[in-house]
Amino acid sequence: MMKKLLMLGGAPSQIPAIQTAKRLGYYVITCDYLESNPGHQFSDEYHNVSTVDKEAVLELARSLQINGIVCYAADSGAPTVAYVAEKLGLPSFPYSSVELLSNKDQFRAFLEENHFDVPKAKGYSTFDEAVIDFDTFIMPVMVKPVDSSGSRGVTKIFSINELQDAVTEALSFSRTKRFVIEEFIEKTGYQIGLDCFSVNGQLTFCGFGNNHFGSAVNPFLPIVDSCPTYFSTHIQNKVRNEIQRFIDLFNLRTGPTNFEIQIDRNERVFILDMGVRNCGDFTKLLKYATGVDLIEYTIKAAMGEDCKTLRDIEPKGFWAIYSIFNEENGILQNIQIDSIFKKENVFEYVESVSKFGLPIKANENLGNMVLTFSSMKEMLEKINNIKNLVKVVIKETSYFD
């Protein structure tokens, strides 16, 4: 009899994991509250159950007698995965660890208690609570929902006059209606994005990337990830040591993690954010750069299979993945790609063709490009000029007025 894998979600970004699980020979069941999600057409069975409803997913998992559960490339379902797995005795990270990691204020407090380098931070439920402490923070500060992902609801502010709007924005993206204020870190070099995997509690794979920002709509959301890393082996080893210490403290045995890390001018390592999941697009990029299929290992870990063959492999060549966003409301006319850039650097291009000629809103993802380069210099120069090489052409419309 085929083993059953319950996968939370069927969004476009989760299709690669569904297809990988099928290729590995599992009976794949998907669930979420959007029957129209395209991933469900690739699974063997679909159930309309919200991925954040832990008890409903547990009831579904029991009735289906599943052998494993996973939520690929999405933070929202991570607590559900850990909760259900713990109740049914299936492989996963501890629910208590995942729950703590899913709340930024508790996460920051834990890091500070365990002597990680952290910015001054505190969580609140209301604007009035935050005002009382506001003068104790050094400006500028970041105001963030405690439980959102994708940099949604994040604002950088410089005075108390901006606090009310920032709190309103953060709370609009928080399921638990809480937000955190934290002091801004002046980083050196690029923000580091990492796709990692631990086996039996040991950091076995650590894929380093450079996060590149540049969205006018959301300046805190990376639009390009590139590798190999800009940082020296010395800095990479410092980062690895901190991640291993993190894995030990949270008892993260076998499975994927991703981190966003900044290095300051004193070479201090700040863990800004982390998730108990793969990075999605960056995971795909690392497969091209290293040959390592982290999606396959994630599925195997969820099904209790041996992952000891995984090895840390340095990337070969120079790679990037660009998420194409439009920056204004209107009718999408076309996406113009520089002809030389397209010929020399575009390795793979997936676009949302159905949107052409249709109204779209600012910050919609129009697709992504896997890019390859001949050197670090060429890679960084062209990424810095990416919006001139790939132009989103929008026709203004009163559709959204």
Coordinates of N, CA and C in Angstrom, one line a residue, residues 117-335:
D117 N 23.0 37.9 19.5 CA 23.0 39.3 19.2 C 21.6 39.7 18.7
V118 N 20.9 40.6 19.4 CA 19.5 40.9 18.9 C 19.3 42.4 19.1
P119 N 18.5 43.0 18.2 CA 18.1 44.4 18.4 C 17.2 44.5 19.6
K120 N 17.2 45.7 20.3 CA 16.2 45.9 21.3 C 14.8 45.8 20.7
A121 N 13.9 44.9 21.3 CA 12.6 44.7 20.8 C 11.6 44.4 21.9
K122 N 10.3 44.7 21.6 CA 9.3 44.3 22.5 C 7.9 44.3 21.8
G123 N 7.1 43.3 22.3 CA 5.8 43.1 21.6 C 4.7 43.9 22.3
Y124 N 3.6 44.2 21.5 CA 2.5 45.0 22.1 C 1.2 44.5 21.4
S125 N 0.1 44.9 22.0 CA -1.2 44.7 21.4 C -1.9 45.9 20.9
T126 N -1.5 47.1 21.6 CA -2.2 48.3 21.2 C -1.2 49.5 21.0
F127 N -1.7 50.5 20.4 CA -0.9 51.7 20.2 C -0.6 52.4 21.5
D128 N -1.6 52.4 22.4 CA -1.4 53.0 23.8 C -0.3 52.3 24.6
E129 N -0.2 51.0 24.5 CA 0.9 50.3 25.2 C 2.2 50.7 24.6
A130 N 2.3 50.8 23.3 CA 3.6 51.1 22.7 C 4.1 52.5 23.0
V131 N 3.2 53.4 23.0 CA 3.5 54.8 23.3 C 4.3 55.0 24.6
I132 N 3.9 54.2 25.6 CA 4.5 54.3 26.9 C 6.0 54.0 26.9
D133 N 6.4 53.0 26.0 CA 7.8 52.6 26.0 C 8.6 53.3 24.8
F134 N 7.9 54.1 24.0 CA 8.5 54.4 22.7 C 9.8 55.2 22.9
D135 N 9.9 56.1 23.9 CA 11.1 56.9 24.1 C 12.3 56.1 24.5
T136 N 12.1 54.8 24.9 CA 13.3 54.0 25.3 C 14.0 53.3 24.1
F137 N 13.4 53.5 22.9 CA 14.0 52.9 21.7 C 14.9 54.0 21.0
I138 N 16.0 53.6 20.4 CA 16.8 54.4 19.6 C 16.3 54.4 18.1
M139 N 16.0 55.6 17.6 CA 15.5 55.7 16.2 C 16.5 55.4 15.2
P140 N 16.2 54.9 14.0 CA 14.8 54.5 13.6 C 14.5 53.1 14.2
V141 N 13.2 52.8 14.1 CA 12.7 51.4 14.5 C 11.8 50.8 13.5
M142 N 11.7 49.5 13.6 CA 10.9 48.7 12.7 C 9.6 48.3 13.5
V143 N 8.5 48.5 12.9 CA 7.2 48.0 13.4 C 6.7 46.9 12.6
K144 N 6.5 45.7 13.2 CA 6.2 44.5 12.4 C 5.0 43.7 13.1
P145 N 4.2 43.0 12.3 CA 3.3 42.1 12.9 C 4.1 40.9 13.5
V146 N 3.6 40.4 14.6 CA 4.4 39.3 15.2 C 4.3 38.0 14.5
D147 N 3.3 37.9 13.6 CA 3.1 36.5 13.0 C 2.8 36.6 11.5
S148 N 3.4 37.6 10.8 CA 3.2 37.6 9.3 C 4.5 37.2 8.6
S149 N 4.4 36.9 7.3 CA 5.6 36.6 6.6 C 5.6 37.4 5.3
G150 N 6.7 37.3 4.6 CA 6.9 38.1 3.3 C 7.0 39.5 3.5
S151 N 7.4 40.0 4.7 CA 7.6 41.4 5.0 C 6.3 42.2 4.9
R152 N 5.2 41.5 5.0 CA 3.9 42.2 5.0 C 3.6 42.9 6.3
G153 N 3.1 44.2 6.2 CA 2.8 45.0 7.4 C 4.0 45.6 8.1
V154 N 5.1 45.6 7.5 CA 6.4 46.1 8.1 C 6.6 47.6 7.7
T155 N 6.9 48.4 8.7 CA 7.2 49.8 8.5 C 8.4 50.3 9.2
K156 N 9.2 51.1 8.6 CA 10.4 51.7 9.3 C 10.0 53.2 9.6
I157 N 10.1 53.5 10.9 CA 9.7 54.9 11.3 C 10.8 55.6 12.0
F158 N 10.7 56.9 12.1 CA 11.8 57.7 12.6 C 11.3 58.6 13.8
S159 N 10.0 58.6 14.1 CA 9.5 59.4 15.2 C 8.2 58.9 15.6
I160 N 7.7 59.3 16.8 CA 6.5 58.9 17.4 C 5.3 59.4 16.5
N161 N 5.5 60.4 15.7 CA 4.4 60.9 14.9 C 4.0 59.9 13.8
E162 N 4.9 58.9 13.5 CA 4.6 57.9 12.5 C 4.1 56.6 13.1
L163 N 4.0 56.5 14.4 CA 3.8 55.3 15.1 C 2.3 54.8 14.9
Q164 N 1.3 55.7 15.0 CA 0.0 55.2 14.8 C -0.3 54.5 13.5
D165 N 0.2 55.1 12.4 CA 0.0 54.5 11.1 C 0.7 53.2 11.0
A166 N 1.9 53.1 11.6 CA 2.7 51.9 11.5 C 2.0 50.8 12.3
V167 N 1.5 51.1 13.4 CA 0.8 50.1 14.2 C -0.5 49.6 13.5
T168 N -1.2 50.5 12.9 CA -2.4 50.1 12.2 C -2.1 49.2 11.0
E169 N -1.0 49.5 10.3 CA -0.6 48.6 9.2 C -0.1 47.3 9.7
A170 N 0.6 47.2 10.8 CA 1.1 45.9 11.3 C -0.1 45.1 11.8
L171 N -1.0 45.7 12.5 CA -2.1 44.9 13.1 C -3.0 44.4 11.9
S172 N -3.1 45.1 10.8 CA -3.9 44.6 9.7 C -3.4 43.3 9.1
F173 N -2.1 43.0 9.4 CA -1.6 41.8 8.8 C -1.3 40.7 9.9
S174 N -1.8 41.0 11.1 CA -1.5 40.0 12.2 C -2.8 39.2 12.6
R175 N -2.7 37.9 12.5 CA -3.8 37.1 12.9 C -4.1 37.2 14.4
T176 N -3.1 37.3 15.2 CA -3.2 37.4 16.7 C -3.4 38.9 17.2
K177 N -3.3 39.8 16.2 CA -3.5 41.3 16.6 C -2.4 41.7 17.6
R178 N -1.2 41.4 17.3 CA 0.0 41.8 18.1 C 1.1 42.3 17.1
F179 N 1.9 43.2 17.6 CA 3.0 43.7 16.8 C 4.2 43.9 17.6
V180 N 5.4 44.0 17.0 CA 6.6 44.2 17.7 C 7.3 45.4 17.2
I181 N 8.0 46.1 18.1 CA 8.8 47.3 17.8 C 10.3 46.8 18.0
E182 N 11.1 47.0 17.0 CA 12.5 46.6 17.2 C 13.4 47.7 16.6
E183 N 14.6 47.9 17.2 CA 15.5 48.9 16.7 C 16.1 48.4 15.4
F184 N 16.3 49.4 14.5 CA 16.9 49.1 13.2 C 18.4 48.8 13.3
I185 N 18.8 47.7 12.5 CA 20.2 47.3 12.5 C 20.9 47.9 11.2
E186 N 22.0 48.6 11.4 CA 22.7 49.1 10.3 C 23.6 47.9 9.8
K187 N 23.3 47.3 8.7 CA 24.0 46.1 8.3 C 25.2 46.6 7.4
T188 N 26.1 45.6 7.3 CA 27.2 45.8 6.3 C 27.1 44.7 5.2
G189 N 27.2 45.1 4.0 CA 27.0 44.2 2.9 C 25.6 43.9 2.7
Y190 N 25.3 42.7 2.1 CA 23.9 42.3 1.8 C 23.3 41.6 3.0
Q191 N 22.0 41.7 3.1 CA 21.3 40.8 4.0 C 21.5 39.3 3.5
I192 N 21.7 38.4 4.4 CA 21.9 37.0 4.1 C 20.6 36.3 4.2
G193 N 20.3 35.5 3.1 CA 19.2 34.6 3.1 C 19.8 33.2 3.1
L194 N 19.3 32.3 3.9 CA 19.8 30.9 4.0 C 18.7 29.9 3.9
D195 N 18.9 28.9 3.2 CA 18.1 27.7 3.1 C 18.9 26.6 3.7
C196 N 18.5 26.1 4.9 CA 19.3 25.1 5.6 C 18.5 23.8 5.8
F197 N 19.3 22.8 6.2 CA 18.7 21.5 6.5 C 19.5 20.8 7.6
S198 N 18.8 20.4 8.6 CA 19.5 19.6 9.7 C 19.1 18.2 9.6
V199 N 20.1 17.3 10.0 CA 19.8 15.8 10.0 C 20.3 15.4 11.4
N200 N 19.4 14.8 12.1 CA 19.6 14.3 13.5 C 20.3 15.4 14.4
G201 N 19.8 16.6 14.2 CA 20.3 17.7 15.0 C 21.5 18.4 14.6
Q202 N 22.1 18.0 13.5 CA 23.3 18.6 12.9 C 23.0 19.4 11.7
L203 N 23.5 20.6 11.6 CA 23.4 21.5 10.4 C 24.2 20.8 9.3
T204 N 23.5 20.2 8.4 CA 24.1 19.4 7.3 C 24.2 20.2 6.0
F205 N 23.3 21.0 5.7 CA 23.3 21.8 4.5 C 23.0 23.3 4.8
C206 N 23.8 24.2 4.3 CA 23.6 25.6 4.6 C 23.8 26.4 3.3
G207 N 22.7 26.7 2.6 CA 22.8 27.4 1.3 C 22.7 28.9 1.5
F208 N 23.8 29.6 1.3 CA 23.9 31.1 1.5 C 23.5 31.8 0.3
G209 N 22.7 32.9 0.5 CA 22.4 33.8 -0.6 C 22.4 35.2 -0.2
N210 N 22.5 36.1 -1.2 CA 22.4 37.5 -1.0 C 21.0 38.0 -1.2
N211 N 20.4 38.7 -0.3 CA 19.1 39.3 -0.5 C 19.2 40.7 -1.1
H212 N 18.5 41.0 -2.3 CA 18.6 42.3 -2.9 C 17.2 42.9 -2.9
F213 N 17.1 44.1 -2.4 CA 15.8 44.8 -2.3 C 15.7 45.8 -3.4
G214 N 14.5 46.4 -3.5 CA 14.3 47.4 -4.6 C 12.9 47.6 -5.0
S215 N 11.9 47.0 -4.2 CA 10.5 47.2 -4.5 C 10.1 48.6 -4.0
A216 N 9.5 49.4 -4.8 CA 8.9 50.7 -4.4 C 7.7 50.5 -3.5
V217 N 7.0 49.4 -3.7 CA 5.8 49.1 -2.9 C 6.1 48.5 -1.5
N218 N 7.1 47.6 -1.5 CA 7.5 47.0 -0.2 C 9.0 46.9 -0.1
P219 N 9.7 48.0 0.4 CA 11.1 48.1 0.4 C 11.8 47.0 1.3
F220 N 11.1 46.3 2.1 CA 11.7 45.3 3.0 C 11.5 43.8 2.4
L221 N 11.0 43.7 1.2 CA 10.8 42.4 0.6 C 11.9 42.2 -0.5
P222 N 12.7 41.2 -0.3 CA 13.8 40.9 -1.3 C 13.1 40.6 -2.7
I223 N 13.6 41.2 -3.8 CA 13.0 40.9 -5.1 C 14.0 40.0 -5.9
V224 N 15.3 40.0 -5.4 CA 16.3 39.1 -6.0 C 17.0 38.4 -4.9
D225 N 17.2 37.1 -5.1 CA 18.2 36.3 -4.3 C 19.3 35.8 -5.2
S226 N 20.5 35.9 -4.7 CA 21.6 35.5 -5.6 C 22.6 34.7 -4.8
C227 N 23.4 33.8 -5.5 CA 24.5 33.1 -4.8 C 25.6 32.9 -5.9
P228 N 26.8 32.7 -5.4 CA 27.3 32.5 -4.0 C 27.2 33.7 -3.2
T229 N 27.4 33.5 -1.9 CA 27.4 34.7 -1.0 C 28.5 35.7 -1.2
Y230 N 28.2 36.9 -0.9 CA 29.2 38.0 -1.0 C 30.2 37.9 0.2
F231 N 29.8 37.2 1.3 CA 30.6 37.2 2.5 C 31.7 36.2 2.5
S232 N 32.8 36.5 3.3 CA 34.0 35.7 3.4 C 33.6 34.4 4.2
T233 N 34.6 33.4 4.0 CA 34.4 32.1 4.7 C 34.4 32.3 6.3
H234 N 35.1 33.3 6.7 CA 35.2 33.7 8.2 C 33.8 34.0 8.7
I235 N 33.1 34.9 7.9 CA 31.7 35.3 8.3 C 30.7 34.1 8.2
Q236 N 30.9 33.3 7.1 CA 30.0 32.2 6.9 C 30.1 31.2 8.1
N237 N 31.3 31.0 8.6 CA 31.5 30.1 9.7 C 30.9 30.6 11.0
K238 N 30.9 32.0 11.2 CA 30.3 32.6 12.3 C 28.8 32.3 12.2
V239 N 28.2 32.5 11.0 CA 26.8 32.3 10.8 C 26.4 30.8 11.1
R240 N 27.2 29.9 10.5 CA 26.9 28.5 10.7 C 26.9 28.1 12.2
N241 N 27.9 28.7 13.0 CA 28.0 28.4 14.4 C 26.7 28.9 15.1
E242 N 26.2 30.1 14.8 CA 25.0 30.6 15.4 C 23.8 29.8 15.1
I243 N 23.7 29.3 13.8 CA 22.6 28.5 13.4 C 22.6 27.1 14.1
Q244 N 23.8 26.5 14.2 CA 23.9 25.3 15.0 C 23.4 25.4 16.4
R245 N 23.9 26.5 17.0 CA 23.4 26.8 18.4 C 21.9 26.9 18.5
F246 N 21.4 27.6 17.5 CA 19.9 27.8 17.4 C 19.2 26.4 17.3
I247 N 19.7 25.6 16.4 CA 19.1 24.3 16.2 C 19.2 23.4 17.5
D248 N 20.3 23.5 18.2 CA 20.4 22.8 19.5 C 19.4 23.3 20.5
L249 N 19.2 24.6 20.6 CA 18.3 25.1 21.6 C 16.9 24.8 21.4
F250 N 16.5 24.8 20.1 CA 15.1 24.5 19.8 C 14.9 23.0 19.5
N251 N 15.9 22.2 19.6 CA 15.8 20.8 19.4 C 15.2 20.5 18.0
L252 N 15.7 21.1 17.0 CA 15.3 20.9 15.6 C 16.1 19.8 15.0
R253 N 15.5 18.6 15.0 CA 16.3 17.4 14.6 C 16.5 17.3 13.1
T254 N 15.5 16.8 12.4 CA 15.7 16.6 10.9 C 14.6 17.4 10.2
G255 N 15.1 18.3 9.3 CA 14.1 19.0 8.5 C 14.7 20.4 8.0
P256 N 13.9 21.1 7.3 CA 14.4 22.4 6.7 C 14.2 23.6 7.6
T257 N 15.0 24.5 7.5 CA 14.9 25.8 8.1 C 15.4 26.9 7.2
N258 N 14.8 28.1 7.3 CA 15.4 29.2 6.5 C 15.6 30.4 7.5
F259 N 16.6 31.2 7.1 CA 17.0 32.3 8.0 C 17.2 33.6 7.2
E260 N 16.9 34.7 7.8 CA 17.3 36.0 7.3 C 18.2 36.6 8.3
I261 N 19.4 36.9 7.9 CA 20.5 37.3 8.9 C 21.2 38.6 8.3
Q262 N 21.5 39.5 9.3 CA 22.3 40.7 9.0 C 23.6 40.7 9.8
I263 N 24.6 41.2 9.2 CA 25.9 41.3 9.8 C 26.2 42.8 10.0
D264 N 26.6 43.2 11.2 CA 26.8 44.7 11.4 C 28.3 44.9 11.2
R265 N 28.7 46.2 11.4 CA 30.1 46.5 11.1 C 31.1 45.9 12.1
N266 N 30.6 45.4 13.2 CA 31.4 44.7 14.2 C 31.4 43.2 14.0
E267 N 30.9 42.8 12.9 CA 30.8 41.3 12.6 C 29.9 40.6 13.5
R268 N 28.9 41.3 14.1 CA 27.9 40.6 14.9 C 26.8 40.0 14.0
V269 N 26.4 38.8 14.4 CA 25.4 38.1 13.6 C 24.0 38.2 14.2
F270 N 23.1 38.9 13.4 CA 21.7 39.1 13.9 C 20.8 38.3 13.1
I271 N 20.1 37.4 13.8 CA 19.0 36.6 13.2 C 17.8 37.4 13.2
L272 N 17.4 37.9 12.0 CA 16.2 38.8 11.9 C 14.9 38.0 11.9
D273 N 15.0 36.9 11.2 CA 13.8 36.1 11.1 C 14.1 34.6 10.7
M274 N 13.2 33.7 10.9 CA 13.5 32.3 10.5 C 12.2 31.6 10.3
G275 N 12.2 30.6 9.6 CA 11.0 29.7 9.4 C 11.4 28.3 9.3
V276 N 10.5 27.4 9.8 CA 10.8 26.0 9.7 C 10.2 25.4 8.4
R277 N 10.8 25.9 7.3 CA 10.3 25.5 6.0 C 11.4 25.8 5.0
N278 N 11.2 25.4 3.7 CA 12.1 25.8 2.6 C 11.8 27.2 2.2
C279 N 12.7 27.8 1.4 CA 12.5 29.2 1.0 C 11.7 29.3 -0.3
G280 N 11.3 28.2 -1.0 CA 10.6 28.3 -2.2 C 11.4 28.6 -3.4
D281 N 11.4 29.8 -3.9 CA 12.2 30.2 -5.1 C 13.7 30.0 -4.9
F282 N 14.2 30.3 -3.7 CA 15.6 30.2 -3.4 C 16.0 28.7 -3.4
T283 N 15.1 27.9 -2.9 CA 15.3 26.4 -2.9 C 15.5 25.9 -4.3
K284 N 14.7 26.4 -5.2 CA 14.8 26.1 -6.6 C 16.2 26.5 -7.2
L285 N 16.6 27.7 -6.8 CA 17.9 28.3 -7.3 C 19.0 27.4 -6.8
L286 N 19.0 27.0 -5.5 CA 20.1 26.2 -5.0 C 20.2 24.9 -5.7
K287 N 19.1 24.3 -6.2 CA 19.2 23.1 -6.9 C 20.0 23.3 -8.2
Y288 N 19.8 24.4 -8.9 CA 20.6 24.7 -10.1 C 22.1 24.9 -9.7
A289 N 22.3 25.6 -8.6 CA 23.7 26.0 -8.2 C 24.5 24.9 -7.6
T290 N 23.8 24.0 -6.9 CA 24.5 22.9 -6.1 C 24.2 21.5 -6.5
G291 N 23.1 21.4 -7.2 CA 22.6 20.0 -7.5 C 21.8 19.3 -6.4
V292 N 21.7 20.0 -5.3 CA 21.0 19.4 -4.1 C 19.5 19.7 -4.2
D293 N 18.7 18.7 -4.1 CA 17.2 18.9 -4.2 C 16.7 18.9 -2.7
L294 N 16.6 20.1 -2.1 CA 16.1 20.2 -0.8 C 14.7 19.8 -0.6
I295 N 13.9 20.0 -1.7 CA 12.5 19.6 -1.6 C 12.3 18.1 -1.4
E296 N 13.2 17.3 -2.1 CA 13.1 15.9 -1.9 C 13.5 15.5 -0.5
Y297 N 14.5 16.2 0.1 CA 14.9 15.8 1.5 C 13.8 16.3 2.5
T298 N 13.1 17.4 2.2 CA 12.0 17.8 3.1 C 10.9 16.8 3.1
I299 N 10.5 16.2 1.9 CA 9.5 15.2 1.8 C 9.9 14.0 2.5
K300 N 11.2 13.5 2.3 CA 11.7 12.3 3.0 C 11.7 12.5 4.5
A301 N 12.1 13.7 5.0 CA 12.1 13.9 6.4 C 10.7 13.8 7.0
A302 N 9.7 14.3 6.3 CA 8.3 14.3 6.8 C 7.8 12.9 6.8
M303 N 8.3 12.0 5.9 CA 7.9 10.6 5.9 C 8.8 9.7 6.7
G304 N 9.7 10.3 7.4 CA 10.5 9.5 8.3 C 11.6 8.7 7.6
E305 N 12.0 9.1 6.4 CA 13.0 8.4 5.7 C 14.4 8.9 6.0
D306 N 15.4 8.1 5.7 CA 16.8 8.5 6.0 C 17.3 9.6 5.2
C307 N 17.8 10.7 5.8 CA 18.3 11.8 5.0 C 19.9 12.0 5.2
K308 N 20.5 10.9 5.6 CA 22.0 11.0 5.8 C 22.8 11.2 4.6
T309 N 22.2 11.0 3.4 CA 23.0 11.2 2.2 C 23.3 12.7 1.9
L310 N 22.5 13.6 2.5 CA 22.6 15.0 2.3 C 24.0 15.5 2.7
R311 N 24.6 16.3 1.8 CA 25.9 16.9 2.0 C 25.9 18.4 1.7
D312 N 26.7 19.2 2.4 CA 26.8 20.6 2.1 C 27.7 20.8 0.9
I313 N 27.2 21.4 -0.2 CA 27.9 21.5 -1.5 C 28.0 23.0 -1.8
E314 N 29.2 23.5 -2.2 CA 29.3 24.8 -2.6 C 28.7 25.1 -3.9
P315 N 28.1 26.2 -4.1 CA 27.5 26.5 -5.5 C 28.5 26.6 -6.6
K316 N 28.2 26.2 -7.7 CA 29.1 26.3 -8.9 C 28.4 27.4 -9.8
G317 N 29.3 28.4 -10.2 CA 28.8 29.4 -11.1 C 28.1 30.6 -10.3
F318 N 27.4 31.5 -11.0 CA 26.8 32.6 -10.3 C 25.4 32.7 -10.8
W319 N 24.5 32.6 -9.8 CA 23.0 32.4 -10.0 C 22.2 33.5 -9.3
A320 N 21.0 33.8 -9.8 CA 20.1 34.6 -9.1 C 18.7 34.2 -9.5
I321 N 17.7 34.6 -8.7 CA 16.3 34.4 -9.1 C 15.6 35.7 -8.8
Y322 N 14.9 36.3 -9.8 CA 14.3 37.6 -9.7 C 12.8 37.4 -9.7
S323 N 12.1 37.9 -8.7 CA 10.6 37.9 -8.6 C 10.2 39.2 -9.2
I324 N 9.4 39.1 -10.3 CA 9.0 40.3 -11.0 C 7.7 40.8 -10.4
F325 N 7.7 42.0 -9.9 CA 6.5 42.7 -9.3 C 6.2 43.9 -10.1
N326 N 4.9 44.2 -10.3 CA 4.6 45.5 -10.8 C 4.5 46.5 -9.6
E327 N 4.6 47.8 -9.9 CA 4.7 48.7 -8.8 C 3.5 49.8 -8.8
E328 N 2.5 49.5 -9.7 CA 1.4 50.5 -9.8 C 0.2 49.7 -10.3
N329 N -1.0 50.3 -9.9 CA -2.3 49.7 -10.4 C -2.4 50.1 -11.9
G330 N -3.1 49.2 -12.6 CA -3.3 49.5 -14.0 C -3.5 48.2 -14.8
I331 N -3.5 48.4 -16.2 CA -3.6 47.3 -17.1 C -2.2 46.9 -17.5
L332 N -1.9 45.6 -17.3 CA -0.6 45.0 -17.7 C -0.5 44.9 -19.2
Q333 N 0.4 45.7 -19.8 CA 0.6 45.6 -21.3 C 1.6 44.5 -21.7
N334 N 2.8 44.6 -21.1 CA 3.8 43.6 -21.4 C 5.0 43.7 -20.5
I335 N 5.9 42.7 -20.6 CA 7.1 42.7 -19.8 C 8.2 42.8 -20.9

